[in-house]
Each structure stands twice: as structure tokens, then as C-alpha cells.
Short mmCIF file of C-alpha atoms and ligand atoms in Angstrom, two decimals:
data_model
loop_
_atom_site.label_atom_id
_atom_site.label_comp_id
_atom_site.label_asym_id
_atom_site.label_seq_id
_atom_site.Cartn_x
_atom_site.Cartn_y
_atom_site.Cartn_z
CA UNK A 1 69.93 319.48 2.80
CA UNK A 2 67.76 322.12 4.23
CA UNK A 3 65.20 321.96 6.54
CA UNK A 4 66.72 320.41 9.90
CA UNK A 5 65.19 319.39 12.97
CA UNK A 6 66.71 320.57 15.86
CA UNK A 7 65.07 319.16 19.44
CA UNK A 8 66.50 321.28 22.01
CA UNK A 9 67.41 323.95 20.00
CA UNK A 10 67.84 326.56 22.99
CA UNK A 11 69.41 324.60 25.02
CA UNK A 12 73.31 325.25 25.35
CA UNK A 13 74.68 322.92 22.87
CA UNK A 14 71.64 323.35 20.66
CA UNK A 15 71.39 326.95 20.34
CA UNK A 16 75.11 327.53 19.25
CA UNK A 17 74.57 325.28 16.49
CA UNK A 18 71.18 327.14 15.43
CA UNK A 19 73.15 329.93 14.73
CA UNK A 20 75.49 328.15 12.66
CA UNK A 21 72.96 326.63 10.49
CA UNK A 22 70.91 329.33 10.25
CA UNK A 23 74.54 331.32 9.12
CA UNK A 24 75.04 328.81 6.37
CA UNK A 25 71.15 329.57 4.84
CA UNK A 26 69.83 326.18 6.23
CA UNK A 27 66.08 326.48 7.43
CA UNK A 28 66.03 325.50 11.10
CA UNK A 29 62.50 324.02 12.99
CA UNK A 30 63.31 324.54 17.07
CA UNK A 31 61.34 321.98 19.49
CA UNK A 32 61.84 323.39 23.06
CA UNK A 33 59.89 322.45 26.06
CA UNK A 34 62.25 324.86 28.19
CA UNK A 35 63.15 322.57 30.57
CA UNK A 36 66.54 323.73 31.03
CA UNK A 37 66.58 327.07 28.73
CA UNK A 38 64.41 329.76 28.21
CA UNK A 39 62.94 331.82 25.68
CA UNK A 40 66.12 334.84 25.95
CA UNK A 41 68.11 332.03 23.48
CA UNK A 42 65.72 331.55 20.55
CA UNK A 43 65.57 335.64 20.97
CA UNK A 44 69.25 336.15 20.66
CA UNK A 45 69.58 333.64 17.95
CA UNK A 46 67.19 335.75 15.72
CA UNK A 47 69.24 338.69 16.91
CA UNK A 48 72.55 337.13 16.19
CA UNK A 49 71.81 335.61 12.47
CA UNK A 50 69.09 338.28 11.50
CA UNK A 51 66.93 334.95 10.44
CA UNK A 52 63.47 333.71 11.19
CA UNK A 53 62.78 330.23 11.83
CA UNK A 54 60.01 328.10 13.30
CA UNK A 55 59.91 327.22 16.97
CA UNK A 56 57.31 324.96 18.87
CA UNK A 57 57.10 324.49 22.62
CA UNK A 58 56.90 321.18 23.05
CA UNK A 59 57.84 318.15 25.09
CA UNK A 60 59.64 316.13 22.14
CA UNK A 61 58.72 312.99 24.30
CA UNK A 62 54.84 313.57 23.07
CA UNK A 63 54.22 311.68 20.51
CA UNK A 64 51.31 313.56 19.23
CA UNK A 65 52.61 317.17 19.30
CA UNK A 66 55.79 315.92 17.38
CA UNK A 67 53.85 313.85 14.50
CA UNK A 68 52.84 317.87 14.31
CA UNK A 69 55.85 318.71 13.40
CA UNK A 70 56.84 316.51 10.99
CA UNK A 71 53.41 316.97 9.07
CA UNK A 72 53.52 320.74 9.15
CA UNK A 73 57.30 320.82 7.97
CA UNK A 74 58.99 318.57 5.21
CA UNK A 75 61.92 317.86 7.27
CA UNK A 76 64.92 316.53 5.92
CA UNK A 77 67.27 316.22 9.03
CA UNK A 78 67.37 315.51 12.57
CA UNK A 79 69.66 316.70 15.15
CA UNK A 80 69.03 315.80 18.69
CA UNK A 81 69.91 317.81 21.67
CA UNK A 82 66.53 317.26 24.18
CA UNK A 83 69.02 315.09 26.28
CA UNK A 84 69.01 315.94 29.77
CA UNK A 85 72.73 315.55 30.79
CA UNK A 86 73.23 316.37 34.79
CA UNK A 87 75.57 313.19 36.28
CA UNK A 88 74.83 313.75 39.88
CA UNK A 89 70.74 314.33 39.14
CA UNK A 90 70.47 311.08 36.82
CA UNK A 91 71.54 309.12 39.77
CA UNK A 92 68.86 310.67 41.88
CA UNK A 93 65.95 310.32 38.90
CA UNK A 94 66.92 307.25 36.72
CA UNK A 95 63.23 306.70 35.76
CA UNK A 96 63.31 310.62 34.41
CA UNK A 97 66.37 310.50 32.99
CA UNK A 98 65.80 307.06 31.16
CA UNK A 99 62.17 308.52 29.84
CA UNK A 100 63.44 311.53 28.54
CA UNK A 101 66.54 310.00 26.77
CA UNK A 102 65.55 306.84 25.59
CA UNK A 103 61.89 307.27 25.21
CA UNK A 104 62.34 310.70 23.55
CA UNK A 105 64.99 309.33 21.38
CA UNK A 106 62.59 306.45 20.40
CA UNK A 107 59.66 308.49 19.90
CA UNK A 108 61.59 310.63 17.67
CA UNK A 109 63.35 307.90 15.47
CA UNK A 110 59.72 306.42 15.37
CA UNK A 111 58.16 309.46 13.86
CA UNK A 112 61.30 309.61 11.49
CA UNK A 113 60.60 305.91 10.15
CA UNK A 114 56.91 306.73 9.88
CA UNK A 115 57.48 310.19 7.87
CA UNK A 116 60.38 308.38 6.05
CA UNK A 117 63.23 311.18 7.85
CA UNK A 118 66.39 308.84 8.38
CA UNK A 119 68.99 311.53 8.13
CA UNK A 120 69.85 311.65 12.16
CA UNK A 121 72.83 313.40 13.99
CA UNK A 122 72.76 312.45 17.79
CA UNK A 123 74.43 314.15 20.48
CA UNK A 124 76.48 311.06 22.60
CA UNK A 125 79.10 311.50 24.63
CA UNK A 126 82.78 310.62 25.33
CA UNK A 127 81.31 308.97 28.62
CA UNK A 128 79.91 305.99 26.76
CA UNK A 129 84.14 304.84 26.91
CA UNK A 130 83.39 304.48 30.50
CA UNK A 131 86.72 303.07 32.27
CA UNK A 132 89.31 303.78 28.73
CA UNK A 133 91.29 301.11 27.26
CA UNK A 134 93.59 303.34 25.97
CA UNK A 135 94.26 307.38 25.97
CA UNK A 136 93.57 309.23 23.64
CA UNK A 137 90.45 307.84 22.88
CA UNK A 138 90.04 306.48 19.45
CA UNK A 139 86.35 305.83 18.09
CA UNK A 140 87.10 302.28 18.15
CA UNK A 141 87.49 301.83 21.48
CA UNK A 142 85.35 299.52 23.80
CA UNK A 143 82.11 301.04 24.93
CA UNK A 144 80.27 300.35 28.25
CA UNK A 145 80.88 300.59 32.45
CA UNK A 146 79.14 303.55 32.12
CA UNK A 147 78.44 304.34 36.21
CA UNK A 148 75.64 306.49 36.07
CA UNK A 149 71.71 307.00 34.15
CA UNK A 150 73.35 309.93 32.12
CA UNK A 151 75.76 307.59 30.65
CA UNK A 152 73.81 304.71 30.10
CA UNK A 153 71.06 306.55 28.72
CA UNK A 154 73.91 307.75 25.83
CA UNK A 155 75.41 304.29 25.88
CA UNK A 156 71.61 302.57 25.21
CA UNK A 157 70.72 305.45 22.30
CA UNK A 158 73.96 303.88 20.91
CA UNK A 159 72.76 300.37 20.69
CA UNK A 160 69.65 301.79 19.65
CA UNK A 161 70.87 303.15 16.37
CA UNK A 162 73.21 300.60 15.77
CA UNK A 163 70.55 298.08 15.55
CA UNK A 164 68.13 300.68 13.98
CA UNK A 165 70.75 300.69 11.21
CA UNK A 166 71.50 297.37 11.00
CA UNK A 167 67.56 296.74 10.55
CA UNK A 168 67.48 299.16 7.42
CA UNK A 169 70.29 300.27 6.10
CA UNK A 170 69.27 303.48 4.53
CA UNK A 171 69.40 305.14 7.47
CA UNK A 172 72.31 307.63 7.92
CA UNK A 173 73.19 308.69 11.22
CA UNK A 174 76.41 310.33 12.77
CA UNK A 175 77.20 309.75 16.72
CA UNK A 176 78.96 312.67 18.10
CA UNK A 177 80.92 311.66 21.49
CA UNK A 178 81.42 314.98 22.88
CA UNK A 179 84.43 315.45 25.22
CA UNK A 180 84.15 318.83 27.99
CA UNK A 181 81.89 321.42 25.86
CA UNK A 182 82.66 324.47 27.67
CA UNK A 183 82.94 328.42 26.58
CA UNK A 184 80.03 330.83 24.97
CA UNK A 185 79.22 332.58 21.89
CA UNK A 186 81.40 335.49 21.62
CA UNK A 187 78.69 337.96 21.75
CA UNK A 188 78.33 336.75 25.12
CA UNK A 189 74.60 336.49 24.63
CA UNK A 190 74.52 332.68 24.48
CA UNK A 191 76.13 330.22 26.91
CA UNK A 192 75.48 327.34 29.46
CA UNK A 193 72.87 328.41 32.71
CA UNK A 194 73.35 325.24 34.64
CA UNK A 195 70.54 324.86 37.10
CA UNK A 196 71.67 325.61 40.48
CA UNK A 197 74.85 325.02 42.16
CA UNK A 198 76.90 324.14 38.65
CA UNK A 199 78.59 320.50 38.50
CA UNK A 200 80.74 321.45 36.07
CA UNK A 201 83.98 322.79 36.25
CA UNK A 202 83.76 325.63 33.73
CA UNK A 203 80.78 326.93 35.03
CA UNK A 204 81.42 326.09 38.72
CA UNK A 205 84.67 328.32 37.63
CA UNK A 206 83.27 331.21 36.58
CA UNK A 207 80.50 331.61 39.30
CA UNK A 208 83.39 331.51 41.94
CA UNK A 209 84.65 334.62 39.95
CA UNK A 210 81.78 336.45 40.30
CA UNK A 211 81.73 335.77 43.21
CA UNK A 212 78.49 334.25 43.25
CA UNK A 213 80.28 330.98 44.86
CA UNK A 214 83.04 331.39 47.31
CA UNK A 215 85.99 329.24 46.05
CA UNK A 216 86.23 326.07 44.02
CA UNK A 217 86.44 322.58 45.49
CA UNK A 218 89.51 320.61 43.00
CA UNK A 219 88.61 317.15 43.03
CA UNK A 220 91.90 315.44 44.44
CA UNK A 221 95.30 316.17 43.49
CA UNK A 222 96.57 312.71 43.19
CA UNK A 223 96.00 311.47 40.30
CA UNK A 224 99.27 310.26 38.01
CA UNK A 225 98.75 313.11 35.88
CA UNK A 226 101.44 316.44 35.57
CA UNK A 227 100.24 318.11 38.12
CA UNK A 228 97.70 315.68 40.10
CA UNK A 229 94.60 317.30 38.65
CA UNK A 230 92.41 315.58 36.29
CA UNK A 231 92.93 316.73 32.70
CA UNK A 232 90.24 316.67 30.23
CA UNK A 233 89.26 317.83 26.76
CA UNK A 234 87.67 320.86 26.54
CA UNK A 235 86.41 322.22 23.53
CA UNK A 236 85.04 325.56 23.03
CA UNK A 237 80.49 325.33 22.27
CA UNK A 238 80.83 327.04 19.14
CA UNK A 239 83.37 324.90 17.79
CA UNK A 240 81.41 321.63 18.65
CA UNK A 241 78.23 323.44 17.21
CA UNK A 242 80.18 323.86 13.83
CA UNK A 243 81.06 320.09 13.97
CA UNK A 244 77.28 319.28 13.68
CA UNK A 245 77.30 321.20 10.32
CA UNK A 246 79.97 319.15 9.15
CA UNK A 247 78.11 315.99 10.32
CA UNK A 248 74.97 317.07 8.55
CA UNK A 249 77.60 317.22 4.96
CA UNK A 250 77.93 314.16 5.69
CA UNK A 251 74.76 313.00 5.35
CA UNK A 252 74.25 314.64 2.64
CA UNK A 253 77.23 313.55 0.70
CA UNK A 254 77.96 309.98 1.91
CA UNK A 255 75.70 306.68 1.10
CA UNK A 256 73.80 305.93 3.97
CA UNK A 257 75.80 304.86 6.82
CA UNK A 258 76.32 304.74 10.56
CA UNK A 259 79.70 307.04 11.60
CA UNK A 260 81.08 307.82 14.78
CA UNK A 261 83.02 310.42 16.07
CA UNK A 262 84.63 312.21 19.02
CA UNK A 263 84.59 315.91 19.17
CA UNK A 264 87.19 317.59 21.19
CA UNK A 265 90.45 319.43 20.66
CA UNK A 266 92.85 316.56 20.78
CA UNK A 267 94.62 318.23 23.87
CA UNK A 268 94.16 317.67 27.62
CA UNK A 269 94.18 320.31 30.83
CA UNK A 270 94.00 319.93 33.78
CA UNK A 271 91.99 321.63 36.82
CA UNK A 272 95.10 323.91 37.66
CA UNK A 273 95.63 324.70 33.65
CA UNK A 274 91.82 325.72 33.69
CA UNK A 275 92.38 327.89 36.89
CA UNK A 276 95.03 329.42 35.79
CA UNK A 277 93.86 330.31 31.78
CA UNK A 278 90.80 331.81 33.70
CA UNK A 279 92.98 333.73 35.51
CA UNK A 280 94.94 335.11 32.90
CA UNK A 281 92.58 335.53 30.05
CA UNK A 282 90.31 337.62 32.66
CA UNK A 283 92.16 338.76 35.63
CA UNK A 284 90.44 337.36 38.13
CA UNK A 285 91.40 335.16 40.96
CA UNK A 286 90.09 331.76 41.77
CA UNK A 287 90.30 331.09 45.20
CA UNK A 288 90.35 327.35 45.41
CA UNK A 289 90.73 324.45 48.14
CA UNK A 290 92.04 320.93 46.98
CA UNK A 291 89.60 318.12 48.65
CA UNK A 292 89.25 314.53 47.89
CA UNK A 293 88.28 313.00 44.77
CA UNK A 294 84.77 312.89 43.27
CA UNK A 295 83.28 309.15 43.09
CA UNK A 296 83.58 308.19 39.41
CA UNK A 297 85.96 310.65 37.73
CA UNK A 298 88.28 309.38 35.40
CA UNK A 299 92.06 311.17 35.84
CA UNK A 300 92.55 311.49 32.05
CA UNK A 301 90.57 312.06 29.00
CA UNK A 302 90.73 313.03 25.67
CA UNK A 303 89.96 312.63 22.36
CA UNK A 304 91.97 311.36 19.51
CA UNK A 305 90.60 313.68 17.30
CA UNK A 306 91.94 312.13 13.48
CA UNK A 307 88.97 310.90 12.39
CA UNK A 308 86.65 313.67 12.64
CA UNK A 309 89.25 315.52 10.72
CA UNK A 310 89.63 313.05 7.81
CA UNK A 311 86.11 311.61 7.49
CA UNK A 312 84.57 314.98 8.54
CA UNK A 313 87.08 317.96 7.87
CA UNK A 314 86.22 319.11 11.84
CA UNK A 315 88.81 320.33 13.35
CA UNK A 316 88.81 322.91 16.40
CA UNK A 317 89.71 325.97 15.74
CA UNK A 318 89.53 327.71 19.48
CA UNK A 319 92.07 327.87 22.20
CA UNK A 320 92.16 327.52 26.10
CA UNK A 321 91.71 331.47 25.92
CA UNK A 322 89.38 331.84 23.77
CA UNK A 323 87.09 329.49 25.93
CA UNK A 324 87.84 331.51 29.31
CA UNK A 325 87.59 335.17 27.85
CA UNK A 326 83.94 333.76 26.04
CA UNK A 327 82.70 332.08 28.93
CA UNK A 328 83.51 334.94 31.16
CA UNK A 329 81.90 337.78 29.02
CA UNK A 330 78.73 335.53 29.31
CA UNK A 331 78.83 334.91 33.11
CA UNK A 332 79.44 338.98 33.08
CA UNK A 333 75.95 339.17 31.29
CA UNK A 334 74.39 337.15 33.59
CA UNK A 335 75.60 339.19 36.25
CA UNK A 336 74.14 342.18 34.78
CA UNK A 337 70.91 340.23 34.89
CA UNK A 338 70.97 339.38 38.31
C1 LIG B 401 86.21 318.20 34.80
C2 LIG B 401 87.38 318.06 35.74
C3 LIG B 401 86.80 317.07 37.85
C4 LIG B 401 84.18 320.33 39.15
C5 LIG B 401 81.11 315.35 33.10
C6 LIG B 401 80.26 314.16 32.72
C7 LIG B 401 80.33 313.89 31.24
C8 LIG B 401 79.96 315.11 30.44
C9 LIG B 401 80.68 316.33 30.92
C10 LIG B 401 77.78 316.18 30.37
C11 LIG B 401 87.41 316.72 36.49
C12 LIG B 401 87.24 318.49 38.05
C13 LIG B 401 85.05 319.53 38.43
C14 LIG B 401 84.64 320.93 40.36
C15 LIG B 401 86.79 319.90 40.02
N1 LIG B 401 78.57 315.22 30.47
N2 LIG B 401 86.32 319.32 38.87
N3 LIG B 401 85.93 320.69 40.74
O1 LIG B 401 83.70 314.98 34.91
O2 LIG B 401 84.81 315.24 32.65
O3 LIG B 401 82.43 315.07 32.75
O4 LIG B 401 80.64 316.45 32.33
O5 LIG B 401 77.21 317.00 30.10
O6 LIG B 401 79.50 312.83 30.98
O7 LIG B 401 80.71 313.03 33.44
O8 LIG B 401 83.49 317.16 33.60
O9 LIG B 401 83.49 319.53 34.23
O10 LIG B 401 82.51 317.84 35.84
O11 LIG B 401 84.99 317.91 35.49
O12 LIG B 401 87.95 319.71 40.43
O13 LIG B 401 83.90 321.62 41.06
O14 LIG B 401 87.28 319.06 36.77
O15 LIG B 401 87.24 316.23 38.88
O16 LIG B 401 88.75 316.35 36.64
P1 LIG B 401 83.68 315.55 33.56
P2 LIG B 401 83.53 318.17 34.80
#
């Protein structure tokens, strides 16, 4: 496989992997509209691989400007990360969130059919579990209470391909269900620039270090975990990236098919083990309050991670420290910035 699609492509998620398949001598086609990334990522990409490769600013939800795309490049792979992904904001703008999601997922799949592209990797999320049966969370667990637009909006592309699939099976399409993507490249040139006040923890983290935000809020402290934190999976960008590579050798080598997998580490923290890694990997403090819980979190999850391993050979490869030293040397960049 060679020339691959990438929607989103400087966007957080989408940028790390860039760089990986542009590392590994696969041609890479960037569709950006910038909505939540700027042009400084497709700049350090070239920087960081010493490759060219073609970028167009466009909405990927226009139909016309894609069908562009496809006829000036012979494409042989899609990977989809024009998702917008902010909980708190789907619930304010359903209609947005639903148009650029869904639509843009079925305008893209539509131009695939028509320009007969059915290699597909699509960026879903470990939220589609909503309430879980079971911890960790095996692929094969039920799907659906998601509680917000974000979720549903992952949950519906879901369906989408399922039945896409099941209408023609030579389609071959991988589901990623990423768990807590956090971290940066290491070159600290890369990394997550959450719009305004961040809603993540990571982020939200390493702004209060800066000192850009005054102290963290931990959401409750009474949940039946170790500690009464909420513990999640976190897994380091650039190894999720790298599982996307793996995803696309599966495509390539596999008859056509419809796989699923999680992406995480396997291994739950919780909001005290994050605040104190980020401590010690940096030496910095994190001032912090403990108030009550946020509406809709979940007190544990993570990923049973077996299956990517056997099916796709993924396995993460960074640790807790890795993912506070990287995302701190990018938050010290920004800084420099400001
Ligand atoms: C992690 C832990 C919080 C912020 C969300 C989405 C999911 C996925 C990733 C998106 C929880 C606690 C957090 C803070 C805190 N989607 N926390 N203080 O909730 O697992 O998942 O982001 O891209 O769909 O739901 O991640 O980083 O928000 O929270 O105490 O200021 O940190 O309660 O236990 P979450 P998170």
C-alpha cells in the first residue's frame, strides 16, 4: 500500500501518524480545513521526516473539493481523523457535531465507493462501550448508552460501516477504539492545542504547570477505585499513531474484512497517579483541589489490549513517564510561543 488518505492530518492524532507513515516511505495526501490545527504541524512534519507530501485545505465534508482529491491522486487508503471530538461542546452543538462526523464520514465513504477506495481505517473510540459490562474492555463487548453527540456520532460511524460492509463485502476497514491519547512527539514540536480552557486531564495538567491555569479541579474522590480517583488508559500519541500503521498492514495483508480494536496500554491510572508522574518526570507541582464528580464519567476504564497484539502485532511501547516528560517539553514550546 502506498498512497494513503489522511483527513485531518494536522490535527493531534493525525499528524503523529503522518510522520510515521511518511517514516516508513508511504506517500501521504493531508486534507485539513484547520479547524482545530494550524499550518505550524504540516511544517514540522516536513521538518521532522525530511519528506514532501501533498496537502489541500479543505472542508472534507465538501463533496466537490474531495471528489478533487481522489481524481488528482490514485489513492489506495483512507484514514480518518476530521472528527471533531470535544464532550462538553457536542452537547452544546449536536447539529455540528452530527454534520461533521457523520456527514463527513458519509461523504467520504461515498467518494471511496464511487472511486472504488474501500481500504478504510477509522478513528472510534473506547466511548462507544458507554456504561461497561465488564473491565477491561474486550472488543466484544456491548456497544451503546453513549450520553453525549461525541459518542454517538462514533457509535453511528460504527453502524455505518458495519452495514457498509455487510452490503459489499470487499470492503476492508479497521475500527480503532482509542482509550486516553495523551503525550507529544518527542521533539516537542507536535502535540495536542485544545481550544480554550482544556477538558482533558493531560492537557488541563500541564497548563496548571505553567501556570497558565491556577490548580486542577479532580473530579470526585469517591469512586471504588485505589485511591478514589478515576483511572483510565492512557496511551502515549505516538504510540497510537504507530497502531494505525499496523492497521493499514492489515489491510494490506488480510482478505477483506471488518476488524475491531482497542488501542491503549492495557494498564489503568488514576488522577492522583497522573499528578504525581507529572510531578516527578518534570518537577513541577500541581496544585490541585478535589470537587465533585463530573456528570457522565465512568470510574474505571481500560482496554484489554490482546487482540490488537495478536491480530495486529500493536503493542505500546511508552510508559507513564515517557507521556509526562513529552507532553511537558511540548507545553514548554508553547510557552515559548506565547
Ligand atoms: C480522565 C480522568 C476525569 C479533567 C474523554 C471522552 C472520551 C475521549 C477522551 C476524546 C477522569 C478526570 C479530568 C479534570 C479530572 N474522547 N479529570 N479533572 O473522561 O476518560 O474521556 O476524553 O477525545 O470520549 O469522554 O478523559 O481526560 O477528560 O478524564 O479529575 O480537569 O480525569 O474525571 O477520571 P475521559 P479525561
Amino acid at each position: 500500500m502506498k498512497k494513503i488518505l489522511v483527513t485531518g492530518g494536522a490535527g493531534y492524532i493525525g499528524s503523529h501518524t503522518c510522520i510515521d507513515l511518511l517514516n516508513n516511505n508511504m506517500e501521504v495526501v493531508i486534507v485539513d480545513n484547520f479547524s482545530n490545527s494550524n499550518e505550524k504541524a504540516l511544517d514540522a512534519i516536513k521538518k521532522l521526516t525530511g519528506k514532501e507530501f501533498k496537502f489541500y485545505k479543505i472542508d472534507y465534508t465538501d463533496k466537490d473539493e474531495m471528489e478533487k482529491v481522489f481524481l488528482e491522486n490514485d489513492i489506495d487508503a483512507v484514514i480518518n481523523f476530521a472528527g471533531f471530538k470535544a464532550v462538553g461542546e457536542s452537547v452544546k452543538m449536536p447539529l455540528e457535531y452530527y454534520t461533521n462526523n457523520v456527514y463527513g464520514a458519509l461523504v467520504l465513504l461515498d467518494l471511496m465507493r464511487k472511486h472504488n477506495v474501500k481500504k478504510f481505517v477509522f478513528s472510534s473510540s473506547a466511548t462507544v462501550y458507554g456504561d461497561p459490562e465488564k473491565m477491561p474492555l474486550t472488543e466484544d463487548c456491548k456497544i451503546g448508552g453513549t450520553t453525549n453527540p461525541y459518542g454517538t456520532s462514533k457509535l453511528m460511524i460504527e453502524y455505518i460501516l458495519q452495514d457498509l460492509y455487510k452490503s459489499d463485502n470487499t470492503w476492508d476497514i479497521v475500527i480503532l477504539r482509542y482509550f486516553n491519547p495523551v503525550g507529544a512527539h518527542e521533539s516537542g514540536l507536535i502535540g495536542e492545542v485544545p481550544k480554550g480552557t482544556p477538558n482533558n486531564l493531560m492537557p488541563y495538567i500541564s497548563r496548571v504547570a505553567a501556570g497558565k491555569l491556577k490548580e486542577l479541579s479532580v473530579f470526585g474522590n469517591d469512586y471504588d477505585t485505589k485511591d478514589g480517583t478515576g483511572i483510565r488508559d492512557y496511551i502515549h500519541v505516538v504510540d497510537l499513531a504507530h497502531a494505525h500503521l499496523k492497521a493499514l498492514e492489515k489491510l494490506n495483508k488480510e482478505d477483506s474484512g471488518i476488524y475491531i480494536y482497542n488501542v491503549g496500554t492495557g494498564t489503568g491510572y488514576s488522577v492522583f497517579d497522573m499528578i504525581n508522574a507529572f510531578e516527578k518526570a518534570n518537577n513541577v507541582k500541581i496544585p490541585y483541589k478535589v470537587v465533585s464528580r463530573r456528570d457522565g464519567d465512568l470510574p474505571v476504564s481500560y482496554a484489554d489490549t490482546k487482540k490488537a497484539k495478536e491480530e495486529l502485532g500493536f503493542v505500546a511501547t511508552k510508559n507513564l513517564e515517557d507521556m509526562c516528560k513529552d507532553e511537558w517539553n511540548f507545553q514548554k514550546n508553547l510557552n515559548k510561543e506565547d
